[in-house]
Tab-separated table of C-alpha atoms and ligand atoms in Angstrom:
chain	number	residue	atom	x	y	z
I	1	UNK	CA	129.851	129.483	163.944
I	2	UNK	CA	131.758	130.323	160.625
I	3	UNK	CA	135.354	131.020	160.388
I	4	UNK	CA	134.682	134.997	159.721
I	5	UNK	CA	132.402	135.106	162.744
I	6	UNK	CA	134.453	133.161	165.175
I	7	UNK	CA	137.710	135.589	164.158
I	8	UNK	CA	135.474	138.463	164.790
I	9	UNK	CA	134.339	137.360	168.380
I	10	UNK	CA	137.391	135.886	169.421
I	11	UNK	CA	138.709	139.807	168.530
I	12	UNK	CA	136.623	141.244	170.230
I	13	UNK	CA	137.855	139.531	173.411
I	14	UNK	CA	141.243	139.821	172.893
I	15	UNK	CA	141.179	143.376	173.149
I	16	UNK	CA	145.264	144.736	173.982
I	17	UNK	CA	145.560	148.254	175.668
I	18	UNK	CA	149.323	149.169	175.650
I	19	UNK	CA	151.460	146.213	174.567
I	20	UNK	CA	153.919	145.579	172.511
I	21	UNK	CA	151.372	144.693	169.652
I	22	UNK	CA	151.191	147.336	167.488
I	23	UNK	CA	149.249	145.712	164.637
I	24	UNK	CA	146.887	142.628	165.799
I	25	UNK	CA	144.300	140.255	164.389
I	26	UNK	CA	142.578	141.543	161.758
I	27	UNK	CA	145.465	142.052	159.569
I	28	UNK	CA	147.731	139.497	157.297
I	29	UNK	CA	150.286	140.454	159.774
I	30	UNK	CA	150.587	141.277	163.543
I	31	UNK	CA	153.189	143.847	164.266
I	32	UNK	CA	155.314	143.466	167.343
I	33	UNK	CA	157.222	146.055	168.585
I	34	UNK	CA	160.587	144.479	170.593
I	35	UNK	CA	162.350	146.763	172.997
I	36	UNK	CA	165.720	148.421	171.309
I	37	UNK	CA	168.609	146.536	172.360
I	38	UNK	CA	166.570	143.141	172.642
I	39	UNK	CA	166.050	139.967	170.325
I	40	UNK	CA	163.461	138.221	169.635
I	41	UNK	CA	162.124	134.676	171.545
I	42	UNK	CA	160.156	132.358	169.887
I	43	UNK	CA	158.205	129.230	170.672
I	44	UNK	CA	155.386	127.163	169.641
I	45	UNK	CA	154.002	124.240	171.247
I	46	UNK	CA	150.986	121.668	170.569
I	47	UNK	CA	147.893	121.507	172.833
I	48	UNK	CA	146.293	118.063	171.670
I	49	UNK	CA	143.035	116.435	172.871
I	50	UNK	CA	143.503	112.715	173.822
I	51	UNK	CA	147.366	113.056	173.718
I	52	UNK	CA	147.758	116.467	176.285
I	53	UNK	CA	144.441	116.981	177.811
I	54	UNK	CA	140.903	115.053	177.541
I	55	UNK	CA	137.277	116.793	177.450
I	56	UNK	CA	136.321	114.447	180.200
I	57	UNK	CA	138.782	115.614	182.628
I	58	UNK	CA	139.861	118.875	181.980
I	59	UNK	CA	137.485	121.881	181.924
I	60	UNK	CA	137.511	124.300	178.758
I	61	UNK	CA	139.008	126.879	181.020
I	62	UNK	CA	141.952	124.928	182.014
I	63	UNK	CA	142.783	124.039	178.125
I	64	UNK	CA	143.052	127.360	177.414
I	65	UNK	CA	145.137	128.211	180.228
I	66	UNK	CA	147.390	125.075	180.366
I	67	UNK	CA	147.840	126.090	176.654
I	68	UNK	CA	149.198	129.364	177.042
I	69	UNK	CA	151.149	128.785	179.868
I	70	UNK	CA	153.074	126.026	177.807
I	71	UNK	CA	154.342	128.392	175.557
I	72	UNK	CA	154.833	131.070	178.690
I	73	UNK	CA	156.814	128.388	180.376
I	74	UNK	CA	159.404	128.293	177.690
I	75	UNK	CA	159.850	132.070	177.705
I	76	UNK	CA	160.760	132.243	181.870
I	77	UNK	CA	163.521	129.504	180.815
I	78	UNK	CA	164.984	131.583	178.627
I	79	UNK	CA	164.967	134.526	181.023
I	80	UNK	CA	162.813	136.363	178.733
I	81	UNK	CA	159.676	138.844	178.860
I	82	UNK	CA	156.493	137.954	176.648
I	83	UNK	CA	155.344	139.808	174.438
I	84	UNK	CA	152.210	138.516	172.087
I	85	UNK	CA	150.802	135.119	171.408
I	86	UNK	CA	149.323	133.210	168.449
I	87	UNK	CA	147.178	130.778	168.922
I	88	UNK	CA	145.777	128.531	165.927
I	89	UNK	CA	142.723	126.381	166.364
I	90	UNK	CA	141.121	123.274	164.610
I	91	UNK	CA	137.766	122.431	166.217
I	92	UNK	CA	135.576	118.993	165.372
I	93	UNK	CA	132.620	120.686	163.914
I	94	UNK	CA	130.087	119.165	166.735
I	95	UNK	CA	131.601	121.198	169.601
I	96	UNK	CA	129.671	123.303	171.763
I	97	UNK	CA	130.159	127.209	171.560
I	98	UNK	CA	130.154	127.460	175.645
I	99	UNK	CA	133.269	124.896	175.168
I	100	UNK	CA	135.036	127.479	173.176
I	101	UNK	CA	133.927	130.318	174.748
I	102	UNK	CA	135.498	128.610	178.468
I	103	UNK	CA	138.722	127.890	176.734
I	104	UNK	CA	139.105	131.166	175.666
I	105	UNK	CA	137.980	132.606	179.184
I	106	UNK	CA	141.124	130.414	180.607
I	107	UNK	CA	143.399	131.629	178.019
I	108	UNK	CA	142.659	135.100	178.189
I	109	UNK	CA	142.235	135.735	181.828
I	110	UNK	CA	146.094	134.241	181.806
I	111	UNK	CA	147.023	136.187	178.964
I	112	UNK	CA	146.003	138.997	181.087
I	113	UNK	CA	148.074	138.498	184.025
I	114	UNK	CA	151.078	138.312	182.349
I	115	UNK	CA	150.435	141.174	179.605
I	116	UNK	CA	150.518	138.968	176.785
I	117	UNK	CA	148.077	139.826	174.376
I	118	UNK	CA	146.770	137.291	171.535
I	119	UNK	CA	147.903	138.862	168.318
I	120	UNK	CA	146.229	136.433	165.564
I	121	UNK	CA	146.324	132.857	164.884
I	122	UNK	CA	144.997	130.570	162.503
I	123	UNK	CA	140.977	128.736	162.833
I	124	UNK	CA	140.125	125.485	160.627
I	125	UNK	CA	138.174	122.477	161.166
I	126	UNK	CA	139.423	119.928	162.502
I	127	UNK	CA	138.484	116.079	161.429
I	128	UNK	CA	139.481	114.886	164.741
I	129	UNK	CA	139.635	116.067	168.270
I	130	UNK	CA	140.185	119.738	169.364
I	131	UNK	CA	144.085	120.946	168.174
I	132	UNK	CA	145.708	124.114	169.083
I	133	UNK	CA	149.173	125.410	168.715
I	134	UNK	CA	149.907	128.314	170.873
I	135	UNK	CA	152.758	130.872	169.662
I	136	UNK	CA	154.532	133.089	172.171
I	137	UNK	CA	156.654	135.702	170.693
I	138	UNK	CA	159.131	137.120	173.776
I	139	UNK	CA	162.223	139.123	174.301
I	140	UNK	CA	165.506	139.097	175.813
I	141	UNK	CA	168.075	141.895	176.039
I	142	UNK	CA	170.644	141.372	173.721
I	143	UNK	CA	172.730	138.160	174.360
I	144	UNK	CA	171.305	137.610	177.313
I	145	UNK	CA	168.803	134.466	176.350
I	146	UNK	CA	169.623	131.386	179.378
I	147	UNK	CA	170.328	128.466	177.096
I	148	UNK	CA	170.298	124.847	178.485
I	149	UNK	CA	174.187	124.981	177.084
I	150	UNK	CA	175.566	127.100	179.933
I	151	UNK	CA	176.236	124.054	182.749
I	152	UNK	CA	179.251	123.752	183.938
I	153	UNK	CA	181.136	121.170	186.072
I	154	UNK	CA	180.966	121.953	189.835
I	155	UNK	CA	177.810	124.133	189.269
I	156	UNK	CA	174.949	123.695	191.857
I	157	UNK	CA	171.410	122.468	190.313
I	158	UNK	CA	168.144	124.246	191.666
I	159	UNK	CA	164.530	123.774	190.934
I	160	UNK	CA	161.818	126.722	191.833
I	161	UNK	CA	158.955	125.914	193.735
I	162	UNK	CA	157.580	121.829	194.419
I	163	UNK	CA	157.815	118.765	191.660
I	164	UNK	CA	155.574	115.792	190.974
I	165	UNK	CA	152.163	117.580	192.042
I	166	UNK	CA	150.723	117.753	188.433
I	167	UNK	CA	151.525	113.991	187.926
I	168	UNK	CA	150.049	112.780	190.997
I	169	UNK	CA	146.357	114.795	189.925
I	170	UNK	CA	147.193	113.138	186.804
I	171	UNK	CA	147.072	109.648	188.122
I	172	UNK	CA	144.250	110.474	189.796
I	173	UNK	CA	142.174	111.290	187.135
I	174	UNK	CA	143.775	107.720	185.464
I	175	UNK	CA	142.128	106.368	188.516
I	176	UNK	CA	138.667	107.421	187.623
I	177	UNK	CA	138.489	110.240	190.159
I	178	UNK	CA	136.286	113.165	189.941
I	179	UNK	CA	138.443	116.042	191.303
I	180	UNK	CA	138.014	120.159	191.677
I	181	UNK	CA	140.264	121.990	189.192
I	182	UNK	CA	140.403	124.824	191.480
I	183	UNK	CA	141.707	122.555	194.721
I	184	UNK	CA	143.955	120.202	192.155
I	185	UNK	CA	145.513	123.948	190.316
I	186	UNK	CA	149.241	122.624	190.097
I	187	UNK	CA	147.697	120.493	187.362
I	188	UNK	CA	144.690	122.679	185.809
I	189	UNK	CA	146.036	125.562	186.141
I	190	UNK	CA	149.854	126.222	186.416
I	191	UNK	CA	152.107	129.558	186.849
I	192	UNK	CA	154.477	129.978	184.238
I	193	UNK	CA	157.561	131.429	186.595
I	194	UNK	CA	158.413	134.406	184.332
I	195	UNK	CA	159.326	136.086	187.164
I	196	UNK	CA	161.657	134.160	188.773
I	197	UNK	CA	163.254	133.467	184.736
I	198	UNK	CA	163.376	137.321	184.701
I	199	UNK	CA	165.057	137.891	187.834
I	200	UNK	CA	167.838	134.919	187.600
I	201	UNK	CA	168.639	136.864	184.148
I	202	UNK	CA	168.584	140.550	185.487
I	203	UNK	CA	170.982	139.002	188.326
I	204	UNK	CA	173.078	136.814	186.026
I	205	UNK	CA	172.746	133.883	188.881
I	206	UNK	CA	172.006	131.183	185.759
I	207	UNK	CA	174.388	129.729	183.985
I	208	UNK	CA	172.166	126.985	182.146
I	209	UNK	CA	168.205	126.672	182.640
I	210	UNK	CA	165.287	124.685	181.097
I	211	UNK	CA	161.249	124.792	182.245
I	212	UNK	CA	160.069	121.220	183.921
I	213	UNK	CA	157.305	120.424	181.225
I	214	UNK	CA	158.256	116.938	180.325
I	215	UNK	CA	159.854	115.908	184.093
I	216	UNK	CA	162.875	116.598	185.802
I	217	UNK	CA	164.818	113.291	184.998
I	218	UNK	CA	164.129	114.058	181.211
I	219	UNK	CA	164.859	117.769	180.806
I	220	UNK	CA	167.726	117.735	183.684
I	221	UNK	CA	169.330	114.849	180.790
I	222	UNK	CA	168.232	117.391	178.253
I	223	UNK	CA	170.400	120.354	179.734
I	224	UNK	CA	173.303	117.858	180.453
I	225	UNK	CA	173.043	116.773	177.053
I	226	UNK	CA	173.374	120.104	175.478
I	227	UNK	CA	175.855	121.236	178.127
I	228	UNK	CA	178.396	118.170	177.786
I	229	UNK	CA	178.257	117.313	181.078
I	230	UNK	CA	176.605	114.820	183.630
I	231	UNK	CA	174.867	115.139	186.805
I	232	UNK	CA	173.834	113.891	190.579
I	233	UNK	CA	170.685	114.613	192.061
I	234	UNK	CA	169.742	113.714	196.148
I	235	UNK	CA	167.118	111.795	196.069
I	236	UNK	CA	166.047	113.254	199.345
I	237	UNK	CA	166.435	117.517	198.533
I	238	UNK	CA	163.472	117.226	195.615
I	239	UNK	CA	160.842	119.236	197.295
I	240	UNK	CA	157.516	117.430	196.807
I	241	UNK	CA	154.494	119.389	197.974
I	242	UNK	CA	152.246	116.797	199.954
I	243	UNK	CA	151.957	113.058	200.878
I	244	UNK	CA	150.322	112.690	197.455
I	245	UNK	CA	153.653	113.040	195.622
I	246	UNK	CA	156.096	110.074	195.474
I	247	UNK	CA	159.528	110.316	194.465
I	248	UNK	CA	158.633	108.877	191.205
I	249	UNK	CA	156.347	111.726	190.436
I	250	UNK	CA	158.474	114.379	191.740
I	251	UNK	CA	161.690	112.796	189.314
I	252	UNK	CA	159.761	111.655	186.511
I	253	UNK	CA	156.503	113.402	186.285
I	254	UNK	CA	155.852	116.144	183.862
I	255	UNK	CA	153.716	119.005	183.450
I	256	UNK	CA	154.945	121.482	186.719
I	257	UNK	CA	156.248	124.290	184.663
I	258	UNK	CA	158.825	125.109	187.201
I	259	UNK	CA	162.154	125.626	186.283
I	260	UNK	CA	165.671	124.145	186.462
I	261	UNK	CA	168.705	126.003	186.498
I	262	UNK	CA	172.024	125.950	187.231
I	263	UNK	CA	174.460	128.303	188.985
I	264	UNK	CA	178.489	128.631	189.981
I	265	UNK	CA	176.704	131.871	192.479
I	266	UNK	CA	175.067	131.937	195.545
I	267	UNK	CA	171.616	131.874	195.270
I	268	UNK	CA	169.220	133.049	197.406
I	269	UNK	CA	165.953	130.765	198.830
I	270	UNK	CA	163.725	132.177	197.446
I	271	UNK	CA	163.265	134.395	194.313
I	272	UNK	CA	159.949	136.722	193.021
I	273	UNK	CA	158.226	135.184	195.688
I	274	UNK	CA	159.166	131.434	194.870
I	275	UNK	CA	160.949	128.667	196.816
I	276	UNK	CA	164.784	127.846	194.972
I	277	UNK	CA	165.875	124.732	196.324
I	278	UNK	CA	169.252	122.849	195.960
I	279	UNK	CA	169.129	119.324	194.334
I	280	UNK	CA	171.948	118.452	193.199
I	281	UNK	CA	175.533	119.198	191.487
I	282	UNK	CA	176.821	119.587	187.483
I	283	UNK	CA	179.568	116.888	187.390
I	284	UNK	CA	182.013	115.733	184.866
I	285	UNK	CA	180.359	112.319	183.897
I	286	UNK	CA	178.864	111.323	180.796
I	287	UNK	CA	175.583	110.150	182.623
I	288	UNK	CA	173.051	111.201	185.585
I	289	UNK	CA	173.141	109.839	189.641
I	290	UNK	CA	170.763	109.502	191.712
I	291	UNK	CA	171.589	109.460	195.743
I	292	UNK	CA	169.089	108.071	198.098
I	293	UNK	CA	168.974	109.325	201.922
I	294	UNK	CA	171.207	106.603	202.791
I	295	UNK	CA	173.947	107.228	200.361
I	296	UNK	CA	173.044	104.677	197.929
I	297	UNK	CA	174.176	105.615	194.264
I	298	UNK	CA	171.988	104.752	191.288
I	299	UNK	CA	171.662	105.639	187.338
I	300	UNK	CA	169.225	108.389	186.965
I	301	UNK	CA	167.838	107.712	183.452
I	302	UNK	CA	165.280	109.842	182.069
I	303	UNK	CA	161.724	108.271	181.858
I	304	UNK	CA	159.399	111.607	182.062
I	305	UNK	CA	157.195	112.332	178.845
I	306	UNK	CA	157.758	111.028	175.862
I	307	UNK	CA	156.056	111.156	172.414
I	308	UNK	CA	156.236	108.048	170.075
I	309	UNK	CA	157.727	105.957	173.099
I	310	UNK	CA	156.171	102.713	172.699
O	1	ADP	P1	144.900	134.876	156.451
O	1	ADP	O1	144.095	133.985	155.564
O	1	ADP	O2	145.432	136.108	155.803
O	1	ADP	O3	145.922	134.136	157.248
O	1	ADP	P2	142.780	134.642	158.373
O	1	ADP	O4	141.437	134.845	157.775
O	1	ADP	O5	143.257	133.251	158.657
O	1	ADP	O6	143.849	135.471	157.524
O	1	ADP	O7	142.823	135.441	159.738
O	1	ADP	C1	142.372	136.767	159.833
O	1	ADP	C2	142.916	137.402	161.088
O	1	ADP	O8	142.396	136.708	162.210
O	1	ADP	C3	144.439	137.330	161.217
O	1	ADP	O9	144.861	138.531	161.847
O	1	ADP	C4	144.665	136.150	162.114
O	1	ADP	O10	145.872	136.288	162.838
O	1	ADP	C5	143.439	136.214	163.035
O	1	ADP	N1	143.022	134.896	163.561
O	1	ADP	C6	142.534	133.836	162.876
O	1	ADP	N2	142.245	132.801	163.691
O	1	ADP	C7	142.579	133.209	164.947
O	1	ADP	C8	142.547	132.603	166.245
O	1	ADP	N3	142.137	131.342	166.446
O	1	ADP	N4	142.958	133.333	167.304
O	1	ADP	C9	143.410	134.587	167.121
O	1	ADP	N5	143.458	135.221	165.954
O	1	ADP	C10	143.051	134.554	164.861
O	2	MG	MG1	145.132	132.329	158.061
């Protein structure tokens, strides 16, 4: 298909009744309109075959959504609401239509859940594998953005929902299993918690926060890092989800798109619907602990995802 025709179609489908986009593709320009007394969120992430998903395992469908909810992800740990996405594409010139036509099926029908409609992009060819770089424009009242800055000392550390379940399909699929996307969903397709983001900043219970997209041992050392501060986890409070998930998947495996936060407040059990559990405290150290059932203290170091780790 050429470049004209595959704008027009993919137009077509991204048809956006009452959003914030008031001006979408089809222009040089999208116009966004952001709520008065809001600023603007914005992040962009890479969706890479080979290096983030691979034709043989995942379905079309669950490219396009795992793609979008990347860049959703990053929006519920900021607290913020969506607004539009931009998604740019470079496609090897030997792919199949129906492959493109799936993706976009994923990444629309999760586009629609959450409102967010796709407000233009970019389409070239690509010389390698399939690339695409998702945009998600959000907002957040005014000053009210969670940054992973906000942890203090004494402050209690909480993850939504289970850890480790996306790692532990992908280690299967390593394994040269054949499994069902729609059983294995943790993995294929996960739920950006915008909800939960939206609710722990409408009830100011967050002091710091960051999404789980690289593992919890690397971004929980990314939020102490930016908040000065260090950190000890109980080994035995992570909430895994079944027998599948070992504690190594559950500390160091990426790819859940829950999130972690950090509060001085009580906070509830449960929030929009999703389990908040208690892991672990904000402490004055310059490093991360880890404390088994038994009491035993160890380092925590981070060893989730990594690019150019060799
Ligand atoms: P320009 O050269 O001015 O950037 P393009 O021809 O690249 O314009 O794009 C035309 C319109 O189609 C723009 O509104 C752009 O945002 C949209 N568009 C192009 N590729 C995509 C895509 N993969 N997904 C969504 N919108 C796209
Ligand atoms: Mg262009």
């Amino acid at each position: 298909m050429a470049e004209k025709a595959l704008i027009n179609w993919v137009r077509r489908l991204a048809a956006r009744p009452r959003t914030a986009v008031l001006r979408g593709i089809g222009d040089d320009c999208a116009v966004i309109g952001v709520p008065s007394g809001h600023e603007a969120l914005v992040t962009t992430d890479f969706t890479l075959e080979g290096v983030h998903f691979r034709r043989e395992w995942h379905p079309p469908e669950s490219v396009g959504h795992r793609c979008l909810a990347r860049g959703l992800s990053d929006i519920a740990a900021m607290g913020g609401e969506p607004r539009a996405s931009f998604l740019s594409l470079a496609l090897p010139s030997p792919l199949p239509h129906a492959w493109l036509d799936r993706f976009l099926e994923g990444f629309l029908a999760l586009a629609q859940q959450f409102n967010v409609p796709l407000a233009g992009g970019d389409t070239a060819e690509s010389p390698g594998g399939v690339l695409c770089d998702i945009v998600v424009l959000g907002s957040v009242p005014r000053g009210r953005a969670i940054p992973r800055s906000g942890a203090r000392p004494g402050d209690a550390i909480y993850v939504t929902g289970t850890l480790g379940e996306s790692a532990a399909t992908l280690a299967q699929l390593r394994a040269g299993r054949k499994l069902q996307p729609r059983v294995h969903s943790r993995h294929f397709f996960p739920t950006p918690r915008i909800a939960v983001g939206r609710t722990l900043r409408g009830r100011g219970l967050a002091s710091a926060m960051i999404d789980l997209s690289d593992g919890l041992s690397t971004d929980l050392g990314h939020l102490c890092e930016e908040s000065r501060v260090g950190a000890t986890v109980w080994a035995d409070r992570i909430p895994g989800e079944s027998s599948r998930v070992t504690l190594e998947s559950a500390l160091h495996g990426g790819e859940d798109y829950e999130l972690l936060f950090t509060s001085s407040r009580r906070v509830p059990q449960a929030l929009a619907g999703v389990k908040i559990t208690r892991i672990g405290e904000i402490t004055k150290a310059a490093s991360m602990v880890l404390v088994d059932a038994s009491g035993r203290r160890r380092p925590l170091r981070p060893a989730g995802w990594e690019h150019f780790r060799r």
